[in-house]
PDB file of C-alpha atoms and ligand atoms in Angstrom:
ATOM      1  CA  MET B   1      94.657  44.534 216.506  1.00 90.00           C
ATOM      2  CA  LYS B   2      94.073  45.827 212.962  1.00 97.00           C
ATOM      3  CA  LEU B   3      97.441  46.798 211.504  1.00 98.00           C
ATOM      4  CA  LEU B   4      96.287  48.556 208.323  1.00 98.00           C
ATOM      5  CA  GLU B   5      93.093  50.350 209.391  1.00 98.00           C
ATOM      6  CA  GLY B   6      92.105  52.902 206.729  1.00 97.00           C
ATOM      7  CA  LYS B   7      95.249  52.388 204.613  1.00 98.00           C
ATOM      8  CA  ASN B   8      94.857  52.257 200.832  1.00 98.00           C
ATOM      9  CA  VAL B   9      96.726  49.408 199.192  1.00 99.00           C
ATOM     10  CA  ILE B  10      97.237  48.458 195.574  1.00 99.00           C
ATOM     11  CA  ILE B  11      98.207  44.883 194.681  1.00 99.00           C
ATOM     12  CA  THR B  12      99.033  43.717 191.153  1.00 98.00           C
ATOM     13  CA  GLY B  13      97.868  40.239 190.157  1.00 98.00           C
ATOM     14  CA  ALA B  14      95.447  39.394 192.968  1.00 98.00           C
ATOM     15  CA  SER B  15      92.878  37.326 191.050  1.00 98.00           C
ATOM     16  CA  ARG B  16      94.635  34.097 192.091  1.00 96.00           C
ATOM     17  CA  GLY B  17      97.265  32.542 194.346  1.00 97.00           C
ATOM     18  CA  ILE B  18      99.479  34.666 196.549  1.00 98.00           C
ATOM     19  CA  GLY B  19      97.876  37.967 195.484  1.00 98.00           C
ATOM     20  CA  THR B  20      94.431  36.770 196.589  1.00 98.00           C
ATOM     21  CA  GLY B  21      95.934  35.683 199.938  1.00 98.00           C
ATOM     22  CA  ILE B  22      97.460  39.140 200.444  1.00 98.00           C
ATOM     23  CA  ALA B  23      94.206  40.922 199.532  1.00 99.00           C
ATOM     24  CA  LYS B  24      92.194  38.888 202.074  1.00 98.00           C
ATOM     25  CA  ILE B  25      94.645  39.274 204.950  1.00 98.00           C
ATOM     26  CA  PHE B  26      95.021  43.000 204.254  1.00 98.00           C
ATOM     27  CA  ALA B  27      91.235  43.511 204.179  1.00 98.00           C
ATOM     28  CA  ASN B  28      91.025  41.591 207.438  1.00 98.00           C
ATOM     29  CA  HIS B  29      93.425  44.166 208.884  1.00 98.00           C
ATOM     30  CA  GLY B  30      91.239  47.067 207.768  1.00 98.00           C
ATOM     31  CA  ALA B  31      92.954  48.024 204.490  1.00 99.00           C
ATOM     32  CA  ASN B  32      91.043  49.260 201.447  1.00 99.00           C
ATOM     33  CA  VAL B  33      92.227  47.118 198.552  1.00 99.00           C
ATOM     34  CA  ALA B  34      92.628  48.061 194.888  1.00 99.00           C
ATOM     35  CA  PHE B  35      93.890  45.110 192.884  1.00 99.00           C
ATOM     36  CA  THR B  36      94.602  44.142 189.293  1.00 99.00           C
ATOM     37  CA  TYR B  37      94.280  41.086 187.098  1.00 98.00           C
ATOM     38  CA  SER B  38      95.152  40.350 183.521  1.00 98.00           C
ATOM     39  CA  SER B  39      92.362  38.031 182.292  1.00 98.00           C
ATOM     40  CA  SER B  40      90.602  36.316 185.253  1.00 98.00           C
ATOM     41  CA  GLU B  41      87.513  38.533 185.182  1.00 98.00           C
ATOM     42  CA  GLY B  42      85.230  36.133 187.132  1.00 98.00           C
ATOM     43  CA  PRO B  43      87.578  35.397 190.068  1.00 98.00           C
ATOM     44  CA  ALA B  44      88.485  39.113 190.260  1.00 98.00           C
ATOM     45  CA  ALA B  45      84.807  40.135 190.516  1.00 98.00           C
ATOM     46  CA  GLU B  46      84.252  37.466 193.175  1.00 98.00           C
ATOM     47  CA  LEU B  47      87.225  38.657 195.228  1.00 98.00           C
ATOM     48  CA  GLU B  48      86.003  42.261 194.975  1.00 99.00           C
ATOM     49  CA  LYS B  49      82.654  41.144 196.415  1.00 98.00           C
ATOM     50  CA  GLU B  50      84.272  39.073 199.155  1.00 98.00           C
ATOM     51  CA  LEU B  51      86.540  41.930 200.274  1.00 98.00           C
ATOM     52  CA  THR B  52      83.699  44.456 200.195  1.00 98.00           C
ATOM     53  CA  ALA B  53      81.664  42.124 202.419  1.00 98.00           C
ATOM     54  CA  MET B  54      84.525  42.347 204.937  1.00 98.00           C
ATOM     55  CA  GLY B  55      83.650  46.032 205.393  1.00 98.00           C
ATOM     56  CA  VAL B  56      86.458  47.692 203.429  1.00 98.00           C
ATOM     57  CA  LYS B  57      86.513  49.441 200.072  1.00 98.00           C
ATOM     58  CA  ALA B  58      87.699  47.094 197.309  1.00 99.00           C
ATOM     59  CA  LYS B  59      87.906  47.301 193.543  1.00 99.00           C
ATOM     60  CA  ALA B  60      89.285  45.110 190.753  1.00 99.00           C
ATOM     61  CA  TYR B  61      91.003  46.692 187.743  1.00 99.00           C
ATOM     62  CA  LYS B  62      91.905  44.922 184.519  1.00 98.00           C
ATOM     63  CA  SER B  63      95.380  46.254 183.783  1.00 98.00           C
ATOM     64  CA  ASN B  64      98.501  44.854 182.138  1.00 98.00           C
ATOM     65  CA  ALA B  65     101.375  45.502 184.546  1.00 98.00           C
ATOM     66  CA  ALA B  66     103.877  45.216 181.694  1.00 99.00           C
ATOM     67  CA  ASN B  67     102.386  48.260 179.959  1.00 99.00           C
ATOM     68  CA  PHE B  68     103.780  51.617 181.134  1.00 99.00           C
ATOM     69  CA  LYS B  69     100.810  53.739 180.012  1.00 98.00           C
ATOM     70  CA  GLU B  70      98.251  51.314 181.472  1.00 98.00           C
ATOM     71  CA  CYS B  71     100.024  51.534 184.845  1.00 99.00           C
ATOM     72  CA  GLU B  72      99.920  55.335 184.731  1.00 98.00           C
ATOM     73  CA  SER B  73      96.190  55.411 184.037  1.00 98.00           C
ATOM     74  CA  LEU B  74      95.593  52.655 186.612  1.00 99.00           C
ATOM     75  CA  ILE B  75      97.206  54.734 189.352  1.00 99.00           C
ATOM     76  CA  ALA B  76      95.200  57.804 188.268  1.00 98.00           C
ATOM     77  CA  SER B  77      91.973  55.762 188.521  1.00 99.00           C
ATOM     78  CA  VAL B  78      92.905  54.306 191.924  1.00 99.00           C
ATOM     79  CA  LEU B  79      93.713  57.776 193.257  1.00 98.00           C
ATOM     80  CA  GLU B  80      90.338  59.014 192.035  1.00 98.00           C
ATOM     81  CA  ASP B  81      88.451  56.017 193.466  1.00 98.00           C
ATOM     82  CA  PHE B  82      90.319  55.644 196.783  1.00 98.00           C
ATOM     83  CA  GLY B  83      91.676  59.161 197.403  1.00 98.00           C
ATOM     84  CA  GLY B  84      95.239  57.999 198.115  1.00 98.00           C
ATOM     85  CA  ILE B  85      97.747  55.125 198.069  1.00 98.00           C
ATOM     86  CA  ASP B  86      99.835  54.099 201.095  1.00 98.00           C
ATOM     87  CA  VAL B  87     101.137  50.684 200.028  1.00 99.00           C
ATOM     88  CA  LEU B  88     102.083  49.218 196.641  1.00 99.00           C
ATOM     89  CA  ILE B  89     102.576  45.471 196.254  1.00 99.00           C
ATOM     90  CA  ASN B  90     104.141  44.407 192.972  1.00 99.00           C
ATOM     91  CA  ASN B  91     103.042  40.784 192.915  1.00 98.00           C
ATOM     92  CA  ALA B  92     102.023  40.022 189.305  1.00 98.00           C
ATOM     93  CA  GLY B  93     104.298  37.469 187.681  1.00 97.00           C
ATOM     94  CA  ILE B  94     104.478  34.638 185.188  1.00 96.00           C
ATOM     95  CA  THR B  95     106.811  31.791 184.251  1.00 96.00           C
ATOM     96  CA  LYS B  96     107.764  30.535 180.797  1.00 97.00           C
ATOM     97  CA  ASP B  97     110.294  27.864 181.708  1.00 97.00           C
ATOM     98  CA  ASN B  98     112.710  26.186 179.326  1.00 97.00           C
ATOM     99  CA  LEU B  99     116.355  25.286 179.113  1.00 98.00           C
ATOM    100  CA  LEU B 100     118.366  28.168 177.689  1.00 98.00           C
ATOM    101  CA  MET B 101     119.062  26.038 174.615  1.00 98.00           C
ATOM    102  CA  ARG B 102     115.326  25.973 173.827  1.00 98.00           C
ATOM    103  CA  MET B 103     114.216  29.336 175.197  1.00 98.00           C
ATOM    104  CA  SER B 104     112.820  31.717 172.593  1.00 98.00           C
ATOM    105  CA  GLU B 105     113.550  35.429 172.583  1.00 98.00           C
ATOM    106  CA  GLU B 106     109.793  36.044 172.971  1.00 98.00           C
ATOM    107  CA  ASP B 107     109.629  33.953 176.158  1.00 98.00           C
ATOM    108  CA  PHE B 108     112.663  35.724 177.612  1.00 98.00           C
ATOM    109  CA  ASP B 109     111.217  39.166 176.856  1.00 98.00           C
ATOM    110  CA  ALA B 110     107.698  38.328 178.086  1.00 98.00           C
ATOM    111  CA  VAL B 111     108.955  37.213 181.506  1.00 98.00           C
ATOM    112  CA  ILE B 112     111.240  40.235 181.904  1.00 99.00           C
ATOM    113  CA  GLU B 113     108.460  42.640 180.887  1.00 98.00           C
ATOM    114  CA  ILE B 114     105.718  41.159 183.072  1.00 98.00           C
ATOM    115  CA  ASN B 115     107.871  40.352 186.119  1.00 98.00           C
ATOM    116  CA  LEU B 116     110.490  43.120 186.136  1.00 99.00           C
ATOM    117  CA  LYS B 117     109.465  46.025 183.929  1.00 99.00           C
ATOM    118  CA  SER B 118     106.073  45.955 185.658  1.00 99.00           C
ATOM    119  CA  VAL B 119     107.818  46.831 188.923  1.00 99.00           C
ATOM    120  CA  PHE B 120     109.426  49.859 187.259  1.00 99.00           C
ATOM    121  CA  ASN B 121     106.085  50.857 185.665  1.00 99.00           C
ATOM    122  CA  MET B 122     104.092  50.705 188.894  1.00 99.00           C
ATOM    123  CA  THR B 123     106.740  52.236 191.159  1.00 99.00           C
ATOM    124  CA  LYS B 124     107.257  55.103 188.747  1.00 98.00           C
ATOM    125  CA  ALA B 125     103.508  55.708 188.469  1.00 98.00           C
ATOM    126  CA  VAL B 126     102.989  55.799 192.245  1.00 98.00           C
ATOM    127  CA  GLN B 127     106.201  57.625 193.167  1.00 98.00           C
ATOM    128  CA  ARG B 128     104.893  61.210 192.992  1.00 98.00           C
ATOM    129  CA  THR B 129     101.966  60.402 195.296  1.00 98.00           C
ATOM    130  CA  LEU B 130     104.233  58.763 197.891  1.00 98.00           C
ATOM    131  CA  LEU B 131     106.776  61.597 197.691  1.00 98.00           C
ATOM    132  CA  LYS B 132     104.101  64.245 198.272  1.00 98.00           C
ATOM    133  CA  GLN B 133     102.663  62.525 201.325  1.00 97.00           C
ATOM    134  CA  ARG B 134     106.125  61.627 202.656  1.00 98.00           C
ATOM    135  CA  HIS B 135     105.309  58.066 203.523  1.00 98.00           C
ATOM    136  CA  GLY B 136     104.748  54.785 201.759  1.00 98.00           C
ATOM    137  CA  SER B 137     105.719  51.132 201.647  1.00 99.00           C
ATOM    138  CA  ILE B 138     106.566  49.326 198.416  1.00 99.00           C
ATOM    139  CA  ILE B 139     106.795  45.529 198.482  1.00 99.00           C
ATOM    140  CA  ASN B 140     108.152  43.611 195.500  1.00 99.00           C
ATOM    141  CA  MET B 141     107.622  39.879 194.996  1.00 98.00           C
ATOM    142  CA  SER B 142     110.954  38.304 194.142  1.00 98.00           C
ATOM    143  CA  SER B 143     111.688  34.581 194.586  1.00 98.00           C
ATOM    144  CA  VAL B 144     114.179  32.127 196.028  1.00 97.00           C
ATOM    145  CA  VAL B 145     115.030  31.547 192.356  1.00 97.00           C
ATOM    146  CA  GLY B 146     116.146  35.172 192.004  1.00 98.00           C
ATOM    147  CA  VAL B 147     118.656  34.639 194.818  1.00 98.00           C
ATOM    148  CA  LYS B 148     119.858  31.144 193.997  1.00 98.00           C
ATOM    149  CA  GLY B 149     119.121  30.622 190.271  1.00 98.00           C
ATOM    150  CA  ASN B 150     117.375  27.555 188.849  1.00 97.00           C
ATOM    151  CA  ALA B 151     118.054  25.382 185.815  1.00 98.00           C
ATOM    152  CA  GLY B 152     115.300  25.899 183.249  1.00 97.00           C
ATOM    153  CA  GLN B 153     114.386  29.346 184.559  1.00 97.00           C
ATOM    154  CA  THR B 154     117.042  31.769 183.249  1.00 98.00           C
ATOM    155  CA  ASN B 155     114.377  34.304 182.257  1.00 98.00           C
ATOM    156  CA  TYR B 156     112.472  34.024 185.551  1.00 98.00           C
ATOM    157  CA  ALA B 157     115.640  34.047 187.703  1.00 98.00           C
ATOM    158  CA  ALA B 158     116.953  37.128 185.873  1.00 99.00           C
ATOM    159  CA  SER B 159     113.638  38.944 186.381  1.00 98.00           C
ATOM    160  CA  LYS B 160     113.501  38.077 190.088  1.00 98.00           C
ATOM    161  CA  ALA B 161     117.177  38.965 190.695  1.00 99.00           C
ATOM    162  CA  GLY B 162     116.541  42.239 188.856  1.00 99.00           C
ATOM    163  CA  ILE B 163     113.706  42.988 191.267  1.00 99.00           C
ATOM    164  CA  ILE B 164     116.145  42.741 194.189  1.00 99.00           C
ATOM    165  CA  GLY B 165     118.545  45.274 192.645  1.00 99.00           C
ATOM    166  CA  PHE B 166     115.628  47.573 191.836  1.00 99.00           C
ATOM    167  CA  THR B 167     114.261  47.268 195.384  1.00 99.00           C
ATOM    168  CA  LYS B 168     117.563  48.160 197.055  1.00 99.00           C
ATOM    169  CA  SER B 169     118.076  51.130 194.730  1.00 99.00           C
ATOM    170  CA  VAL B 170     114.581  52.512 195.387  1.00 99.00           C
ATOM    171  CA  ALA B 171     115.174  52.108 199.128  1.00 99.00           C
ATOM    172  CA  LEU B 172     118.330  54.230 198.793  1.00 99.00           C
ATOM    173  CA  GLU B 173     116.681  56.861 196.574  1.00 98.00           C
ATOM    174  CA  LEU B 174     113.493  57.342 198.568  1.00 98.00           C
ATOM    175  CA  GLY B 175     114.491  56.590 202.150  1.00 98.00           C
ATOM    176  CA  SER B 176     114.961  60.276 203.006  1.00 98.00           C
ATOM    177  CA  ARG B 177     111.257  60.822 202.207  1.00 98.00           C
ATOM    178  CA  ASN B 178     110.139  58.028 204.551  1.00 98.00           C
ATOM    179  CA  ILE B 179     109.299  55.721 201.653  1.00 98.00           C
ATOM    180  CA  ARG B 180     110.376  52.147 202.319  1.00 99.00           C
ATOM    181  CA  CYS B 181     110.968  49.478 199.688  1.00 99.00           C
ATOM    182  CA  ASN B 182     111.519  45.783 200.445  1.00 99.00           C
ATOM    183  CA  ALA B 183     111.369  42.496 198.574  1.00 99.00           C
ATOM    184  CA  ILE B 184     109.977  39.126 199.573  1.00 98.00           C
ATOM    185  CA  ALA B 185     111.596  35.936 198.309  1.00 98.00           C
ATOM    186  CA  PRO B 186     109.051  33.110 198.622  1.00 98.00           C
ATOM    187  CA  GLY B 187     110.224  29.536 198.281  1.00 97.00           C
ATOM    188  CA  PHE B 188     107.790  26.811 197.247  1.00 97.00           C
ATOM    189  CA  ILE B 189     104.286  28.155 197.801  1.00 97.00           C
ATOM    190  CA  GLU B 190     101.387  25.766 197.290  1.00 97.00           C
ATOM    191  CA  THR B 191      98.556  27.269 195.215  1.00 92.00           C
ATOM    192  CA  GLU B 192      95.849  25.865 192.903  1.00 83.00           C
ATOM    193  CA  MET B 193      98.575  25.682 190.281  1.00 77.00           C
ATOM    194  CA  THR B 194     100.840  23.374 192.310  1.00 84.00           C
ATOM    195  CA  GLY B 195      97.746  21.349 193.295  1.00 83.00           C
ATOM    196  CA  LYS B 196      97.701  20.068 189.726  1.00 85.00           C
ATOM    197  CA  LEU B 197     101.243  18.646 189.958  1.00 87.00           C
ATOM    198  CA  ASP B 198     102.104  15.010 190.642  1.00 92.00           C
ATOM    199  CA  GLU B 199     101.705  14.420 194.436  1.00 93.00           C
ATOM    200  CA  LYS B 200     104.891  12.318 194.687  1.00 94.00           C
ATOM    201  CA  THR B 201     107.024  15.056 193.141  1.00 93.00           C
ATOM    202  CA  VAL B 202     105.451  17.709 195.385  1.00 95.00           C
ATOM    203  CA  GLN B 203     106.065  15.521 198.475  1.00 96.00           C
ATOM    204  CA  SER B 204     109.749  15.200 197.570  1.00 96.00           C
ATOM    205  CA  TRP B 205     109.948  19.017 197.401  1.00 95.00           C
ATOM    206  CA  ARG B 206     108.281  19.285 200.814  1.00 97.00           C
ATOM    207  CA  ASP B 207     110.708  16.751 202.294  1.00 98.00           C
ATOM    208  CA  ALA B 208     113.686  18.836 201.162  1.00 97.00           C
ATOM    209  CA  ILE B 209     112.460  21.940 203.062  1.00 98.00           C
ATOM    210  CA  PRO B 210     113.666  22.330 206.696  1.00 98.00           C
ATOM    211  CA  LEU B 211     110.103  23.118 207.899  1.00 98.00           C
ATOM    212  CA  LYS B 212     108.892  20.006 205.950  1.00 98.00           C
ATOM    213  CA  ARG B 213     106.013  21.699 204.159  1.00 98.00           C
ATOM    214  CA  GLY B 214     105.293  24.001 201.259  1.00 97.00           C
ATOM    215  CA  GLY B 215     104.297  27.552 202.138  1.00 98.00           C
ATOM    216  CA  SER B 216     100.770  28.907 201.815  1.00 98.00           C
ATOM    217  CA  PRO B 217      99.651  32.214 200.261  1.00 98.00           C
ATOM    218  CA  GLU B 218      98.860  33.272 203.849  1.00 98.00           C
ATOM    219  CA  ASP B 219     102.492  32.702 204.880  1.00 98.00           C
ATOM    220  CA  VAL B 220     103.584  35.187 202.208  1.00 98.00           C
ATOM    221  CA  ALA B 221     100.681  37.537 202.969  1.00 98.00           C
ATOM    222  CA  ASN B 222     101.672  37.735 206.657  1.00 98.00           C
ATOM    223  CA  ALA B 223     105.212  38.759 205.663  1.00 99.00           C
ATOM    224  CA  CYS B 224     103.658  41.441 203.416  1.00 99.00           C
ATOM    225  CA  LEU B 225     101.502  42.570 206.338  1.00 99.00           C
ATOM    226  CA  PHE B 226     104.631  43.135 208.427  1.00 99.00           C
ATOM    227  CA  LEU B 227     106.368  45.074 205.642  1.00 99.00           C
ATOM    228  CA  ALA B 228     103.253  47.146 204.855  1.00 99.00           C
ATOM    229  CA  SER B 229     102.518  48.102 208.462  1.00 98.00           C
ATOM    230  CA  ASP B 230     104.297  50.340 210.941  1.00 98.00           C
ATOM    231  CA  LEU B 231     105.713  47.223 212.622  1.00 98.00           C
ATOM    232  CA  SER B 232     108.472  47.468 209.991  1.00 98.00           C
ATOM    233  CA  ALA B 233     108.877  51.262 210.210  1.00 98.00           C
ATOM    234  CA  TYR B 234     112.707  50.914 210.406  1.00 98.00           C
ATOM    235  CA  VAL B 235     113.078  48.190 207.748  1.00 99.00           C
ATOM    236  CA  THR B 236     113.979  49.072 204.165  1.00 99.00           C
ATOM    237  CA  GLY B 237     116.099  47.685 201.321  1.00 99.00           C
ATOM    238  CA  GLN B 238     115.737  44.132 202.614  1.00 99.00           C
ATOM    239  CA  VAL B 239     114.918  40.765 201.075  1.00 98.00           C
ATOM    240  CA  LEU B 240     112.686  38.771 203.417  1.00 98.00           C
ATOM    241  CA  HIS B 241     112.937  35.043 202.718  1.00 98.00           C
ATOM    242  CA  VAL B 242     109.638  33.218 203.204  1.00 98.00           C
ATOM    243  CA  ASP B 243     110.773  29.733 202.265  1.00 98.00           C
ATOM    244  CA  GLY B 244     110.628  27.406 205.281  1.00 98.00           C
ATOM    245  CA  GLY B 245     114.398  27.573 205.554  1.00 98.00           C
ATOM    246  CA  MET B 246     115.059  26.412 201.984  1.00 97.00           C
ATOM    247  CA  LEU B 247     118.110  28.654 201.543  1.00 94.00           C
ATOM    248  CA  THR B 248     119.606  27.967 204.947  1.00 89.00           C
TER     249      THR B 248
HETATM  250  P1  LIG P 301      99.591  32.928 189.958  1.00 73.52           P
HETATM  251  O1  LIG P 301      98.713  32.073 190.798  1.00 73.52           O
HETATM  252  O2  LIG P 301      99.975  32.468 188.601  1.00 73.52           O
HETATM  253  O3  LIG P 301      98.909  34.389 189.851  1.00 73.52           O
HETATM  254  C1  LIG P 301      99.511  35.395 189.094  1.00 73.52           C
HETATM  255  C2  LIG P 301      98.679  36.653 189.177  1.00 73.52           C
HETATM  256  O4  LIG P 301      99.303  37.649 188.358  1.00 73.52           O
HETATM  257  C3  LIG P 301      97.262  36.469 188.633  1.00 73.52           C
HETATM  258  O5  LIG P 301      96.380  37.256 189.386  1.00 73.52           O
HETATM  259  C4  LIG P 301      97.387  37.018 187.202  1.00 73.52           C
HETATM  260  O6  LIG P 301      96.163  37.530 186.666  1.00 73.52           O
HETATM  261  C5  LIG P 301      98.356  38.148 187.420  1.00 73.52           C
HETATM  262  N1  LIG P 301      99.050  38.554 186.185  1.00 73.52           N
HETATM  263  C6  LIG P 301      99.730  37.786 185.312  1.00 73.52           C
HETATM  264  N2  LIG P 301     100.201  38.540 184.306  1.00 73.52           N
HETATM  265  C7  LIG P 301      99.803  39.816 184.555  1.00 73.52           C
HETATM  266  C8  LIG P 301      99.966  41.059 183.888  1.00 73.52           C
HETATM  267  N3  LIG P 301     100.640  41.161 182.740  1.00 73.52           N
HETATM  268  N4  LIG P 301      99.404  42.170 184.430  1.00 73.52           N
HETATM  269  C9  LIG P 301      98.700  42.097 185.595  1.00 73.52           C
HETATM  270  N5  LIG P 301      98.521  40.956 186.268  1.00 73.52           N
HETATM  271  C10 LIG P 301      99.056  39.829 185.750  1.00 73.52           C
HETATM  272  O7  LIG P 301     100.992  33.241 190.717  1.00 73.52           O
HETATM  273  P2  LIG P 301     101.408  33.073 192.248  1.00 73.52           P
HETATM  274  O8  LIG P 301     101.960  31.710 192.429  1.00 73.52           O
HETATM  275  O9  LIG P 301     100.333  33.550 193.129  1.00 73.52           O
HETATM  276  O10 LIG P 301     102.652  34.084 192.303  1.00 73.52           O
HETATM  277  C11 LIG P 301     102.535  35.464 192.651  1.00 73.52           C
HETATM  278  C12 LIG P 301     103.931  36.088 192.658  1.00 73.52           C
HETATM  279  O11 LIG P 301     104.774  35.373 193.560  1.00 73.52           O
HETATM  280  C13 LIG P 301     104.622  36.033 191.299  1.00 73.52           C
HETATM  281  O12 LIG P 301     105.372  37.196 191.103  1.00 73.52           O
HETATM  282  C14 LIG P 301     105.529  34.825 191.430  1.00 73.52           C
HETATM  283  O13 LIG P 301     106.639  34.909 190.568  1.00 73.52           O
HETATM  284  C15 LIG P 301     105.945  34.931 192.875  1.00 73.52           C
HETATM  285  N6  LIG P 301     106.386  33.655 193.458  1.00 73.52           N
HETATM  286  C16 LIG P 301     105.568  32.576 193.513  1.00 73.52           C
HETATM  287  C17 LIG P 301     106.023  31.379 194.066  1.00 73.52           C
HETATM  288  C18 LIG P 301     105.160  30.140 194.172  1.00 73.52           C
HETATM  289  O14 LIG P 301     105.683  29.092 194.581  1.00 73.52           O
HETATM  290  N7  LIG P 301     103.883  30.197 193.846  1.00 73.52           N
HETATM  291  C19 LIG P 301     107.337  31.311 194.562  1.00 73.52           C
HETATM  292  C20 LIG P 301     108.152  32.435 194.491  1.00 73.52           C
HETATM  293  C21 LIG P 301     107.660  33.608 193.937  1.00 73.52           C
HETATM  294  P3  LIG P 301      95.157  36.546 185.817  1.00 73.52           P
HETATM  295  O15 LIG P 301      94.549  35.613 186.838  1.00 73.52           O
HETATM  296  O16 LIG P 301      94.163  37.483 185.226  1.00 73.52           O
HETATM  297  O17 LIG P 301      96.014  35.850 184.816  1.00 73.52           O
END
């Protein structure tokens, strides 16, 4: 059964990793996919082709999620190209890890702007459209680190914890208009990036997880599929942990 037939979805940061996984699974379920990237032009063009070949409408947009005006014009372009937006996935994110002692102001600000302010920018830009149509699902990518904290990631943890507060507040503000807003808190998800890490270290991380493996982009994408579709019609303001039991 196709869960998102004919729905228009916008995903930030889908040129790699988890975002790419979401785009593919959503297209497989019949969704038209608009997605953004920041610099990976080649992979974004390839993904656009791949999704189009799956029989849905797909388009890549170069857009900086941290920039308020760029988000406004992005949403205007997507509305023109796709004719509507039913689901927003705020997935774009970066890390700039360091101990607080060594963290620069620039690295703190960059992570807050790209990870957290981007969620404000995109939600604000899409809000009017969702309000008018009286339905919509917003999914924000938080992290286990936003719930638990992590040494060396004060900036990242603050941005991801901020996303949770933002998510719950939007759920309260927009619930009466049938607009749902939830967050996902992935644990350790294995992507090309983690493939470059030392295998022994990665194995020790896997061993510490109750399900004894790292997650895949598809694991996160399937949770997004649930929150985007009508299967979760009565779910809002929640943080769904996709972490193999890490926080249990
Ligand atoms: P990733 O592989 O590094 O991909 C990040 C994506 O975000 C890329 O498509 C990148 O575009 C895009 N991006 C970066 N800065 C942007 C900006 N300013 N504007 C628009 N797009 C931008 O990351 P990932 O591992 O898939 O993670 C995706 C999300 O899940 C992030 O929010 C991350 O914090 C969260 N998360 C990940 C894990 C994990 O273990 N991987 C765990 C918990 C939470 P370019 O390719 O053009 O740079």
